[in-house]
Amino acid sequence: MKRILVIDDCETMRLTLRLVLENAGFAITEASDGQDGLAKADAGGYDAIIADINMPVMDGLTFLKQIRNRALYKATPILMLTTEAREERKDQGRSSGATGWIIKPFHGDKLITALRQLLDTPQA
């Protein structure tokens, strides 16, 4: 079972992501901000990460830059799931190490499809 780290400061969004991802067969760990996400990433290897941009304590772009400096996560797929739709922000995300960008609100099936493509995981 593929392990996904979900980082979002909104508890409702984390719950929604948990339901969508667990129903698709993924194991989920939640973090409430980028700093919490780094601590959880350091505690165990994840196959992919889904992170918000706008969070307290440590935002998603800072998280991206720091996680990409860790050898274990240099090639790990990281999807940014955010309300930020401006090209400038997407460019910042790409240059910081984002693998993909999904705009909120999202469709669960599209998120699962994108995640499976990144992980090359066949549909259950």
Short mmCIF file of C-alpha atoms in Angstrom, two decimals:
data_model
loop_
_atom_site.label_atom_id
_atom_site.label_comp_id
_atom_site.label_asym_id
_atom_site.label_seq_id
_atom_site.Cartn_x
_atom_site.Cartn_y
_atom_site.Cartn_z
CA MET A 1 0.00 0.00 0.00
CA LYS A 2 1.41 3.39 -1.03
CA ARG A 3 1.91 5.89 1.79
CA ILE A 4 0.82 9.50 1.27
CA LEU A 5 1.65 12.46 3.53
CA VAL A 6 -1.15 15.07 3.45
CA ILE A 7 -0.23 18.57 4.68
CA ASP A 8 -2.98 21.17 5.09
CA ASP A 9 -3.87 23.54 7.92
CA CYS A 10 -7.60 22.98 7.35
CA GLU A 11 -8.84 19.99 9.33
CA THR A 12 -11.88 19.60 7.05
CA MET A 13 -9.63 19.45 3.97
CA ARG A 14 -7.41 16.84 5.63
CA LEU A 15 -10.49 14.75 6.48
CA THR A 16 -11.78 15.05 2.91
CA LEU A 17 -8.41 14.01 1.51
CA ARG A 18 -8.20 11.11 3.98
CA LEU A 19 -11.60 9.80 2.87
CA VAL A 20 -10.84 10.14 -0.85
CA LEU A 21 -7.35 8.63 -0.62
CA GLU A 22 -8.16 5.80 1.79
CA ASN A 23 -11.14 4.79 -0.36
CA ALA A 24 -8.68 4.55 -3.27
CA GLY A 25 -6.40 2.23 -1.27
CA PHE A 26 -3.73 4.63 -0.02
CA ALA A 27 -2.40 4.85 3.55
CA ILE A 28 -2.53 8.43 4.87
CA THR A 29 -0.61 10.44 7.44
CA GLU A 30 -1.78 13.99 8.19
CA ALA A 31 0.21 17.10 9.07
CA SER A 32 -1.21 20.53 9.93
CA ASP A 33 1.55 22.75 8.47
CA GLY A 34 4.89 22.55 6.71
CA GLN A 35 6.92 22.22 9.91
CA ASP A 36 4.70 19.35 11.11
CA GLY A 37 5.01 17.86 7.62
CA LEU A 38 8.82 17.91 7.75
CA ALA A 39 8.81 16.21 11.15
CA LYS A 40 6.47 13.48 9.92
CA ALA A 41 8.41 13.07 6.66
CA ASP A 42 11.62 12.63 8.65
CA ALA A 43 9.95 9.97 10.83
CA GLY A 44 9.00 7.72 7.92
CA GLY A 45 9.31 7.39 4.16
CA TYR A 46 6.35 8.39 1.99
CA ASP A 47 5.64 7.49 -1.61
CA ALA A 48 4.04 10.88 -2.34
CA ILE A 49 3.16 14.14 -0.61
CA ILE A 50 0.14 16.41 -1.07
CA ALA A 51 0.58 19.89 0.42
CA ASP A 52 -1.26 23.20 0.62
CA ILE A 53 0.56 26.48 -0.05
CA ASN A 54 -0.99 28.91 2.42
CA MET A 55 -0.41 27.56 5.94
CA PRO A 56 0.73 29.03 9.27
CA VAL A 57 4.10 28.25 10.87
CA MET A 58 5.65 27.06 7.55
CA ASP A 59 4.02 27.60 4.16
CA GLY A 60 3.99 25.05 1.36
CA LEU A 61 6.72 26.66 -0.75
CA THR A 62 9.14 26.76 2.18
CA PHE A 63 8.22 23.14 2.93
CA LEU A 64 8.96 22.21 -0.71
CA LYS A 65 12.41 23.79 -0.66
CA GLN A 66 13.31 22.09 2.62
CA ILE A 67 11.94 18.63 1.78
CA ARG A 68 13.77 18.60 -1.57
CA ASN A 69 17.05 19.02 0.35
CA ARG A 70 16.49 15.64 2.00
CA ALA A 71 17.98 12.75 0.01
CA LEU A 72 14.97 10.52 0.69
CA TYR A 73 12.59 13.02 -0.94
CA LYS A 74 14.59 14.39 -3.88
CA ALA A 75 12.49 12.41 -6.38
CA THR A 76 9.26 11.90 -4.39
CA PRO A 77 6.15 13.18 -6.20
CA ILE A 78 4.78 16.27 -4.46
CA LEU A 79 1.39 17.63 -5.49
CA MET A 80 0.41 21.11 -4.38
CA LEU A 81 -3.32 21.26 -3.63
CA THR A 82 -4.20 24.93 -3.23
CA THR A 83 -6.50 27.83 -4.09
CA GLU A 84 -3.51 29.57 -5.71
CA ALA A 85 -4.19 29.57 -9.46
CA ARG A 86 -1.85 32.35 -10.63
CA GLU A 87 0.89 31.31 -13.06
CA GLU A 88 3.44 33.20 -10.96
CA ARG A 89 2.66 30.96 -7.96
CA LYS A 90 2.76 27.82 -10.12
CA ASP A 91 6.18 28.89 -11.42
CA GLN A 92 7.36 29.40 -7.83
CA GLY A 93 6.06 25.94 -7.00
CA ARG A 94 7.82 24.31 -9.94
CA SER A 95 11.10 26.05 -9.17
CA SER A 96 10.76 24.94 -5.53
CA GLY A 97 10.26 21.30 -6.50
CA ALA A 98 6.52 20.72 -7.00
CA THR A 99 5.70 17.79 -9.27
CA GLY A 100 2.12 18.91 -9.93
CA TRP A 101 -0.46 21.54 -9.07
CA ILE A 102 -4.17 20.96 -8.36
CA ILE A 103 -6.56 23.83 -7.69
CA LYS A 104 -9.13 23.68 -4.85
CA PRO A 105 -11.93 22.78 -4.92
CA PHE A 106 -10.82 19.50 -6.45
CA HIS A 107 -12.53 16.41 -7.85
CA GLY A 108 -11.51 13.26 -5.99
CA ASP A 109 -11.32 11.15 -9.14
CA LYS A 110 -8.97 13.65 -10.82
CA LEU A 111 -6.73 13.73 -7.76
CA ILE A 112 -6.58 9.92 -7.63
CA THR A 113 -5.85 9.72 -11.37
CA ALA A 114 -3.01 12.25 -11.05
CA LEU A 115 -1.58 10.48 -8.01
CA ARG A 116 -1.70 7.06 -9.68
CA GLN A 117 0.01 8.43 -12.78
CA LEU A 118 2.78 9.92 -10.66
CA LEU A 119 3.17 6.70 -8.68
CA ASP A 120 2.53 4.41 -11.65
CA THR A 121 0.01 2.56 -9.46
CA PRO A 122 -2.63 0.46 -11.25
CA GLN A 123 -6.25 1.05 -10.35
CA ALA A 124 -7.52 -1.25 -7.59
#
